[in-house]
Amino acid sequence: MTDHERGAQIDVAVFGAGRIGRIHAANLARQRGVRLKYVVDVDRAAASALAAQHGAQAVDADAALADGAVGATVICSSTDTHADLIERSAAQGKHVFCEKPVDLAIDRARGCAQAVERAGVVCMIGFQRRFDPTFAAVKARLDAGEIGTPEMLVVTSRDPGAPPVEYIRRSGGIFKDMLIHDFDIFRWILDDEADTVHATGSCLTDPAILDAGDIDCTAVTIRTKRGRLCQINTTRRAAYGYDQRFEVLGSGGMLQAGNVRPTEVTAYSARAVSTDVPEPFFLERYRAAYANEIAHFFEAITGGTPVRTTIADGVKALELAEAASLSWREGRTVRVGCGA
Amino acid sequence: MTDHERGAQIDVAVFGAGRIGRIHAANLARQRGVRLKYVVDVDRAAASALAAQHGAQAVDADAALADGAVGATVICSSTDTHADLIERSAAQGKHVFCEKPVDLAIDRARGCAQAVERAGVVCMIGFQRRFDPTFAAVKARLDAGEIGTPEMLVVTSRDPGAPPVEYIRRSGGIFKDMLIHDFDIFRWILDDEADTVHATGSCLTDPAILDAGDIDCTAVTIRTKRGRLCQINTTRRAAYGYDQRFEVLGSGGMLQAGNVRPTEVTAYSARAVSTDVPEPFFLERYRAAYANEIAHFFEAITGGTPVRTTIADGVKALELAEAASLSWREGRTVRVGCGA
Amino acid sequence: MTDHERGAQIDVAVFGAGRIGRIHAANLARQRGVRLKYVVDVDRAAASALAAQHGAQAVDADAALADGAVGATVICSSTDTHADLIERSAAQGKHVFCEKPVDLAIDRARGCAQAVERAGVVCMIGFQRRFDPTFAAVKARLDAGEIGTPEMLVVTSRDPGAPPVEYIRRSGGIFKDMLIHDFDIFRWILDDEADTVHATGSCLTDPAILDAGDIDCTAVTIRTKRGRLCQINTTRRAAYGYDQRFEVLGSGGMLQAGNVRPTEVTAYSARAVSTDVPEPFFLERYRAAYANEIAHFFEAITGGTPVRTTIADGVKALELAEAASLSWREGRTVRVGCGA
Amino acid sequence: MTDHERGAQIDVAVFGAGRIGRIHAANLARQRGVRLKYVVDVDRAAASALAAQHGAQAVDADAALADGAVGATVICSSTDTHADLIERSAAQGKHVFCEKPVDLAIDRARGCAQAVERAGVVCMIGFQRRFDPTFAAVKARLDAGEIGTPEMLVVTSRDPGAPPVEYIRRSGGIFKDMLIHDFDIFRWILDDEADTVHATGSCLTDPAILDAGDIDCTAVTIRTKRGRLCQINTTRRAAYGYDQRFEVLGSGGMLQAGNVRPTEVTAYSARAVSTDVPEPFFLERYRAAYANEIAHFFEAITGGTPVRTTIADGVKALELAEAASLSWREGRTVRVGCGA
């Protein structure tokens, strides 16, 4: 990541002062030529605290969006506010960085994509995994032809523990809430679109999740238009931490992206040789990725270059989540609409 | 592996003097109280060579089966001879060790199971993977409760290269020929039966395989009666060798069974830190497993203890192969009949 | 690393605007309550550039030291300036962070230690390895008794390539320049003092190094007062990068500190399974350690707590370097003066 | 390992029916054209049991040596019998395989070497580590130039626990009993001879070992005639098992020989990711090496090719053990007599 010289300064408004909002705010603050001007949160205390930390102001959404000096918004508020904030930002000619998902409703998400296109603003979706050094290295080496033509992708994506059931109830279901990242990884790594999707799953960790109409572990299979295969396995609870791996088999070899460990200590006892468990959760695991994606966003704005994770990618991932959800509910293979 | 004292000697006839026949013959020869008496093969030269190596006689099937002194047969001949040799061995009261599959036709396989049961002989199917030290250790630790209740199994099973298309044409298809081992691993590790099976696949390495009505890579998902999930990914061609891994996620952790390498050398160059590729193919990878399974077979016979891989296991794996084949052909999820 | 609230601001002068000076300046700038006020370097352009980057001023040493508002100095200039700057800082009542070594002459280093003590200022020596997350985790687990009593330490410390011979000529020799870090690791990890030191070495990479009176690879053995053993192997040139490992054997097990890799990619080709080589050199390998040590320094100053790497540690490491140098030159085991 | 056709049969007498004698007897029995004829042991019951297992006879040494049909002796009896049995075997024109060390007294060992030479028989010393697949692969890759010119060797050689003090008392000391293998590894891997040896050590596990005039952990440094460096660290007690590793640094990279694990299971718990500890001790660790060395011995005899570990190698390793012992006792660097 290099910071090139930039003439003008970009003022930014961050929506959402929760965990991920705080991460983005801190990373923003490190970009040269970028100033965090506003923090917006329905929890005014949280907004004020985060604003104070970075010399910004806590204001309401209307004020932030009305300020013509604000060149970009960073949307990390609750999912039900994303579409509205994207559309309002775009209408004001502000560039947008938005956390996934665009919206739980595919039509609304498509509407946002159109609004962004009409406004001609940059809109980047926070698929931070593409900016993880390990994942990005796999992609780069794959693109360089190191293992020939990709044929098969196996994604292991496991959370360390389920969120509260109240969260799950409003989450849009495991496919839209959790696997949406994996669907984006699939499209990015195989550089192909789904032809058919099959999903199954179970509720094995907590019956309350089933009562909420959801499941906590899934097994998804995608066959692409070019006949490539992808399997994704997920769970809401891996006792050993946050497990984020994938491997891509090509005609000439395989590339694996492994977990990241806090330290490189190996311990030998009478019973076992052991190393650290993976980083505990996404904030630690994707620390570098979050920094990289924000840098990428502002470089794209200032340099006029395209962003790597567009709102179209956000819509595509959502389509796959919908297809998987349908497959699971109806117990059948689902053919995905049009490709590109 | 322990050799306990055995009073009487068991004379054995081996059917098939190919690669796997030679492995079994050599392992047989090391069992105390076991004598390789006959080698049978349509290729008389091969039979004679193998027989000579172990001080045995090359005879035809009729002669070997007619000899009342032969207490056990070891069937490693071509698949289309398995069922007949099982039935004839059983009819003669001889114990049977038979390579997978029992037969390509599920009904014929079931008939063999009945014949074996009627005759009261031991019949063990050569699912050698259960006897691999690494795989067996995972199973033992799982059974000991180390990771709680199993929830999810991911099996990676990849051959280093496709066999000749002539072989594929007579193989019964990739599900019966190659995945039958993985279906057995699934049943053994999860200790559960399939409720639904979904399979898809592609032909990516050689169009001649497609012309022969088969595919060369598959993605299979099984959901068990207890709601556990299993994903199996296979290919006929992994450029880096024979890839045989699985991992089982439990409520309290995960156990992975990794590949075996020829040596423990690690090389550091200016470009990479590298270790050996996995053992090249099944003869090397499962060398210990083959020795262990033959020892287990004769211990079961002499000790009157049950074998771990019964003909019923062979039938079950075949049922899963049929279900997967049907799922792939019809593009739909298949519900697996009754458990038995 | 946590930032606690601090009332007053500390103004800091950095001496030396080279590689390590730039690292420290950037880390300084991230500490809450710390302001980089001055950058001093004989290369005024370098000083100005670094100062501009952080909103500081480029001044000469006298000006920086004369400013009573400067509470702390960070000394990263050339080795021959260390002692003078330490003494002048101390005389002005300023706290000192100084890169290793204190001085090439042991008596001068001892004089600095006395000056610091008289002045009652904090003086921390930049043994950043103690702040590396992996190394620090080994130490913490060792102290927690995980492997019982430590008995043996093996340190592998290899640079990716030799510096210019001009540098080597002024470096004080490999023991003072390179192994001084390893001597500190030894004292820290074994929590013991040397009784005898044996050192040998060779010049294998470049005869010019020998002409300069130095060697490029060494093998050092230390036996401690409590009879513990330590072996250190070093080279100026490891073709595969910067190799920084150690392992400590205890009565109940072993702890290893391994190298850090840029990514967690594993590649499978037909020839090998490979991962990344270690981080290329100290700036990358110890990035976190540099940040942690600067945070520790300012926490010690503001909190009134002791620093972990004192000037006494700097003197001790230097004594070991002198003993090793003598052992190498005279081909004999050297008994180290007074212990604690 | 390949068995080539051999015309005549070699009759063999094994001296010593202990652990290692049983290993060699079983490996012998698998060589084509080799027959175990006699087992000799002062413990007649042990001799009879081992003889019975392989269809051999238990006789006394005189009878075995007097039998002109015996073409080779395999000497695994106690160390104090080695020299005598080597000389008597040689005098009878029998080829000799002898466990290390040749003798505890260097002069006696040299006498054996001369006796063997005069007799013109093959005499192989049981430095089995050279036949370990991992160690042999490092040597082969080193010889093939993979890492350029070797510069430094680090050997880690640790037993899982000390033998009884009675054994230690008669063992000749840790350098002759335990490190003799490591000295052979040093000569073999660096393909060079020692110029100077420095050894130190301690008794940390059991004061009774010190009372017996020995130590239980050592740190040895060898500088070769070409200026290459070797460090060896050993202990009688590694709590995590038998630790047998080495790494050789070359001008172009590094090769490491790692430990061998019983299985390739990796377990993930909430606390750690863990794998098996190394194989427990030499019988398991060097199982393949023992088989390979016996095959090599008989191939050399029948093929008339030289053995890889000659009695001269045995003498050289003993010289290094003596030099190390002297260095330790006198606390000084020892120059080793004549090189090649």
Coordinates of N, CA, C and O in Angstrom, one line a residue, chain A residues 150-152 154-156 158 196 198 200-205 217-223 226-235 237-240 243 245 247 249-254 256 331-333, chain B residues 150-152 154-156 158 196 198 200-205 217-223 226-235 237-240 243 245 247 249-254 256 331-333:
Chain A
P150 N -8.2 -23.0 -13.1 CA -8.9 -23.4 -11.9 C -10.0 -24.4 -12.2 O -10.8 -24.2 -13.2
E151 N -10.2 -25.4 -11.4 CA -11.2 -26.4 -11.6 C -12.1 -26.6 -10.4 O -13.3 -26.9 -10.6
M152 N -11.6 -26.4 -9.2 CA -12.4 -26.7 -8.1 C -12.0 -25.8 -6.9 O -10.8 -25.5 -6.7
V154 N -12.7 -25.2 -2.7 CA -13.3 -25.6 -1.5 C -13.1 -24.5 -0.4 O -12.0 -24.2 -0.1
V155 N -14.2 -24.0 0.1 CA -14.2 -22.9 1.0 C -14.7 -23.4 2.4 O -15.7 -24.0 2.5
T156 N -13.9 -23.2 3.4 CA -14.2 -23.5 4.8 C -14.4 -22.1 5.5 O -13.4 -21.3 5.6
R158 N -16.0 -20.6 9.0 CA -16.7 -21.0 10.2 C -16.5 -19.9 11.3 O -15.4 -19.5 11.5
T196 N -25.7 -23.6 -11.4 CA -26.6 -24.2 -10.4 C -26.0 -24.1 -9.0 O -24.8 -24.1 -8.8
H198 N -26.7 -25.7 -5.1 CA -27.4 -26.6 -4.2 C -27.0 -26.3 -2.7 O -25.8 -26.1 -2.5
T200 N -27.8 -27.3 1.5 CA -28.5 -27.9 2.6 C -27.9 -27.5 3.9 O -26.9 -26.7 3.9
G201 N -28.5 -27.8 5.0 CA -28.0 -27.3 6.2 C -28.7 -28.0 7.4 O -29.7 -28.8 7.2
S202 N -28.3 -27.6 8.6 CA -28.9 -28.1 9.8 C -28.8 -27.1 10.9 O -28.0 -26.2 10.8
C203 N -29.6 -27.3 11.9 CA -29.5 -26.5 13.1 C -28.9 -27.5 14.2 O -29.7 -28.3 14.6
L204 N -27.7 -27.4 14.5 CA -27.1 -28.3 15.4 C -26.6 -27.7 16.7 O -26.3 -28.4 17.7
T205 N -26.5 -26.4 16.8 CA -25.9 -25.8 18.0 C -26.9 -25.3 19.0 O -26.7 -25.3 20.2
C217 N -25.5 -24.5 10.3 CA -24.4 -25.0 9.5 C -24.9 -25.3 8.1 O -26.1 -25.7 8.0
T218 N -24.1 -25.1 7.1 CA -24.6 -25.3 5.8 C -23.5 -26.0 4.9 O -22.3 -26.0 5.2
A219 N -24.0 -26.6 3.9 CA -23.1 -27.2 2.9 C -23.6 -26.8 1.5 O -24.8 -27.2 1.1
V220 N -22.9 -26.0 0.8 CA -23.3 -25.5 -0.5 C -22.4 -26.0 -1.6 O -21.2 -26.1 -1.4
T221 N -23.1 -26.3 -2.7 CA -22.3 -26.7 -3.9 C -22.7 -25.8 -5.1 O -23.9 -25.7 -5.3
I222 N -21.8 -25.3 -5.8 CA -22.1 -24.5 -6.9 C -21.3 -25.1 -8.1 O -20.2 -25.5 -8.0
R223 N -22.1 -25.2 -9.2 CA -21.4 -25.6 -10.5 C -21.5 -24.4 -11.4 O -22.6 -23.8 -11.5
R226 N -18.9 -22.7 -16.6 CA -17.8 -23.4 -17.3 C -17.6 -24.8 -16.8 O -16.6 -25.5 -17.1
G227 N -18.5 -25.2 -15.9 CA -18.4 -26.6 -15.3 C -17.4 -26.7 -14.1 O -17.1 -27.8 -13.7
R228 N -17.0 -25.6 -13.6 CA -16.1 -25.7 -12.4 C -17.0 -25.9 -11.2 O -18.2 -25.6 -11.2
L229 N -16.4 -26.5 -10.2 CA -17.1 -26.9 -9.0 C -16.6 -26.1 -7.8 O -15.5 -25.8 -7.6
C230 N -17.6 -25.8 -6.9 CA -17.2 -25.1 -5.7 C -18.1 -25.7 -4.5 O -19.3 -25.9 -4.6
Q231 N -17.4 -26.0 -3.4 CA -18.1 -26.4 -2.2 C -17.7 -25.5 -1.1 O -16.6 -25.1 -0.9
I232 N -18.8 -25.1 -0.4 CA -18.6 -24.2 0.8 C -19.2 -24.9 2.0 O -20.3 -25.4 1.9
N233 N -18.4 -25.0 3.0 CA -19.0 -25.5 4.3 C -18.8 -24.4 5.4 O -17.8 -23.8 5.5
T234 N -19.9 -24.2 6.1 CA -19.9 -23.2 7.1 C -20.6 -23.7 8.4 O -21.4 -24.6 8.3
T235 N -20.2 -23.0 9.5 CA -20.9 -23.2 10.7 C -20.9 -22.0 11.5 O -19.9 -21.2 11.3
R237 N -20.5 -22.1 14.7 CA -19.7 -22.4 15.9 C -18.6 -23.4 15.6 O -18.8 -24.5 15.5
A238 N -17.4 -22.8 15.6 CA -16.2 -23.7 15.6 C -15.5 -23.5 16.9 O -15.1 -22.3 17.2
A239 N -15.4 -24.5 17.7 CA -14.9 -24.4 19.1 C -13.5 -23.8 19.1 O -13.1 -23.3 20.2
Y240 N -12.8 -24.0 18.0 CA -11.4 -23.6 18.0 C -11.2 -22.2 17.4 O -10.0 -21.8 17.2
D243 N -12.4 -19.9 11.6 CA -11.7 -20.7 10.6 C -12.1 -20.2 9.2 O -13.2 -20.3 8.7
R245 N -10.6 -20.6 5.6 CA -9.6 -21.1 4.6 C -10.3 -21.4 3.3 O -11.5 -21.6 3.2
E247 N -9.2 -23.5 -0.6 CA -8.2 -24.1 -1.5 C -8.8 -24.2 -2.9 O -9.9 -24.5 -3.1
L249 N -8.1 -25.8 -6.6 CA -7.4 -26.8 -7.4 C -7.4 -26.4 -8.8 O -8.4 -26.0 -9.4
G250 N -6.2 -26.4 -9.4 CA -6.1 -26.1 -10.8 C -5.6 -27.3 -11.6 O -5.2 -28.3 -11.0
S251 N -5.5 -27.1 -12.9 CA -5.1 -28.2 -13.8 C -3.6 -28.5 -13.5 O -3.1 -29.6 -13.8
G252 N -2.9 -27.6 -12.9 CA -1.5 -27.8 -12.7 C -1.0 -27.8 -11.2 O 0.2 -27.8 -10.9
G253 N -2.0 -27.8 -10.3 CA -1.6 -27.7 -8.9 C -2.7 -27.2 -8.0 O -3.8 -27.2 -8.4
M254 N -2.3 -26.8 -6.8 CA -3.3 -26.3 -5.9 C -2.7 -25.2 -5.1 O -1.6 -25.2 -4.7
Q256 N -3.6 -23.1 -1.4 CA -4.4 -23.0 -0.2 C -4.2 -21.7 0.5 O -3.1 -21.3 0.6
G331 N -35.2 -28.0 -0.9 CA -34.5 -29.3 -1.1 C -34.2 -29.7 -2.5 O -34.3 -30.9 -2.9
R332 N -33.9 -28.7 -3.3 CA -33.6 -29.0 -4.7 C -32.5 -28.1 -5.2 O -32.2 -27.1 -4.7
T333 N -32.0 -28.5 -6.4 CA -31.0 -27.7 -7.0 C -31.6 -26.6 -7.7 O -32.7 -26.7 -8.3
Chain B
P150 N -19.9 -35.3 16.5 CA -19.5 -34.9 15.1 C -20.7 -34.2 14.4 O -21.8 -34.6 14.6
E151 N -20.3 -33.2 13.7 CA -21.4 -32.4 13.0 C -21.1 -32.3 11.5 O -22.1 -32.2 10.7
M152 N -19.9 -32.2 11.1 CA -19.6 -32.0 9.7 C -18.4 -32.7 9.3 O -17.4 -32.8 10.0
V154 N -15.6 -33.1 5.9 CA -15.2 -32.7 4.6 C -14.1 -33.6 4.1 O -13.1 -33.8 4.8
V155 N -14.4 -34.3 3.0 CA -13.5 -35.3 2.5 C -12.9 -34.8 1.2 O -13.6 -34.4 0.3
T156 N -11.6 -34.8 1.1 CA -10.8 -34.5 -0.1 C -10.2 -35.8 -0.6 O -9.4 -36.3 0.1
R158 N -8.5 -37.3 -4.0 CA -8.1 -36.9 -5.4 C -7.0 -37.9 -5.9 O -6.0 -38.1 -5.2
T196 N -30.2 -37.8 2.6 CA -30.2 -37.3 1.2 C -28.8 -37.2 0.6 O -27.9 -37.0 1.4
H198 N -26.7 -35.4 -2.7 CA -26.7 -34.5 -3.9 C -25.3 -34.7 -4.5 O -24.3 -34.6 -3.8
T200 N -22.9 -33.5 -8.0 CA -22.7 -32.9 -9.3 C -21.3 -33.2 -9.8 O -20.5 -33.8 -9.0
G201 N -20.9 -32.8 -11.0 CA -19.6 -33.1 -11.4 C -19.4 -32.5 -12.8 O -20.3 -32.0 -13.4
S202 N -18.2 -32.7 -13.3 CA -17.8 -32.2 -14.6 C -16.7 -33.1 -15.2 O -16.1 -33.9 -14.4
C203 N -16.5 -33.0 -16.5 CA -15.4 -33.6 -17.1 C -14.5 -32.5 -17.6 O -14.8 -31.8 -18.5
L204 N -13.4 -32.3 -16.8 CA -12.5 -31.2 -17.1 C -11.1 -31.6 -17.6 O -10.4 -30.8 -18.1
T205 N -10.8 -32.9 -17.4 CA -9.4 -33.2 -17.8 C -9.2 -33.9 -19.1 O -8.2 -33.7 -19.8
C217 N -14.5 -35.1 -12.2 CA -14.4 -34.5 -10.9 C -15.8 -34.3 -10.3 O -16.8 -34.2 -11.1
T218 N -16.0 -34.5 -9.1 CA -17.3 -34.5 -8.5 C -17.3 -33.7 -7.2 O -16.3 -33.5 -6.5
A219 N -18.5 -33.2 -6.9 CA -18.8 -32.6 -5.6 C -20.1 -33.2 -5.0 O -21.2 -33.0 -5.6
V220 N -19.9 -33.9 -3.9 CA -21.1 -34.6 -3.3 C -21.4 -34.1 -2.0 O -20.5 -33.7 -1.2
T221 N -22.7 -34.0 -1.7 CA -23.1 -33.5 -0.3 C -24.1 -34.5 0.2 O -25.0 -34.9 -0.5
I222 N -23.9 -35.0 1.4 CA -24.8 -35.9 2.1 C -25.3 -35.2 3.4 O -24.5 -34.6 4.1
R223 N -26.6 -35.3 3.5 CA -27.1 -34.9 4.8 C -27.6 -36.2 5.5 O -28.3 -37.0 4.9
R226 N -29.4 -37.8 11.1 CA -29.4 -37.0 12.3 C -29.0 -35.5 12.0 O -28.8 -34.7 12.9
G227 N -29.0 -35.2 10.7 CA -28.8 -33.8 10.3 C -27.4 -33.4 10.2 O -27.1 -32.2 10.0
R228 N -26.5 -34.4 10.2 CA -25.1 -34.0 10.0 C -24.8 -33.9 8.6 O -25.5 -34.4 7.7
L229 N -23.7 -33.1 8.3 CA -23.4 -32.8 6.9 C -22.1 -33.3 6.5 O -21.1 -33.4 7.2
C230 N -22.0 -33.8 5.2 CA -20.8 -34.3 4.7 C -20.6 -33.8 3.3 O -21.5 -33.8 2.4
Q231 N -19.4 -33.2 3.0 CA -19.1 -32.8 1.6 C -17.8 -33.6 1.2 O -16.9 -33.7 1.9
I232 N -17.9 -34.1 0.0 CA -16.8 -34.9 -0.6 C -16.4 -34.2 -1.9 O -17.3 -33.9 -2.8
N233 N -15.2 -33.9 -2.1 CA -14.7 -33.4 -3.4 C -13.7 -34.3 -3.9 O -12.8 -34.7 -3.2
T234 N -13.8 -34.7 -5.2 CA -12.9 -35.6 -5.8 C -12.5 -35.2 -7.2 O -13.2 -34.4 -7.9
T235 N -11.3 -35.6 -7.6 CA -10.9 -35.5 -9.0 C -10.1 -36.6 -9.4 O -9.4 -37.3 -8.5
R237 N -7.6 -36.2 -11.3 CA -6.2 -35.7 -11.6 C -5.8 -34.5 -10.7 O -6.3 -33.4 -10.9
A238 N -5.0 -34.8 -9.7 CA -4.3 -33.7 -8.9 C -2.9 -33.7 -9.3 O -2.2 -34.7 -9.2
A239 N -2.4 -32.6 -9.8 CA -1.1 -32.5 -10.4 C 0.0 -32.8 -9.4 O 1.1 -33.2 -9.7
Y240 N -0.3 -32.6 -8.1 CA 0.7 -32.8 -7.1 C 0.6 -34.1 -6.4 O 1.3 -34.3 -5.4
D243 N -4.1 -37.1 -3.1 CA -4.5 -36.3 -2.1 C -5.6 -36.9 -1.3 O -6.7 -37.0 -1.8
R245 N -7.3 -36.6 2.2 CA -7.5 -35.9 3.5 C -8.9 -35.9 3.9 O -9.8 -36.0 3.1
E247 N -11.5 -34.0 7.2 CA -11.6 -33.3 8.5 C -13.0 -33.4 9.0 O -14.0 -33.3 8.3
L249 N -15.5 -31.9 11.9 CA -15.8 -30.9 12.9 C -16.8 -31.5 13.9 O -17.8 -32.1 13.5
G250 N -16.5 -31.3 15.1 CA -17.4 -31.7 16.2 C -17.8 -30.5 17.0 O -17.3 -29.4 16.8
S251 N -18.7 -30.8 18.0 CA -19.2 -29.7 18.8 C -18.1 -29.0 19.6 O -18.2 -27.9 20.1
G252 N -17.0 -29.8 19.9 CA -15.9 -29.3 20.7 C -14.6 -29.1 20.0 O -13.6 -28.8 20.7
G253 N -14.5 -29.2 18.7 CA -13.2 -29.1 18.0 C -13.2 -29.7 16.7 O -14.3 -30.0 16.1
M254 N -12.1 -29.9 16.2 CA -11.9 -30.5 14.8 C -10.7 -31.5 14.8 O -9.7 -31.2 15.4
Q256 N -8.3 -33.4 11.9 CA -8.0 -33.5 10.5 C -7.0 -34.7 10.3 O -6.1 -34.9 11.0
G331 N -29.7 -34.3 -11.9 CA -29.6 -33.0 -11.4 C -30.5 -32.7 -10.2 O -31.0 -31.5 -10.1
R332 N -30.7 -33.6 -9.4 CA -31.6 -33.4 -8.2 C -31.1 -34.1 -7.0 O -30.2 -35.0 -7.1
T333 N -31.6 -33.7 -5.9 CA -31.3 -34.3 -4.6 C -32.0 -35.7 -4.5 O -33.2 -35.8 -4.9

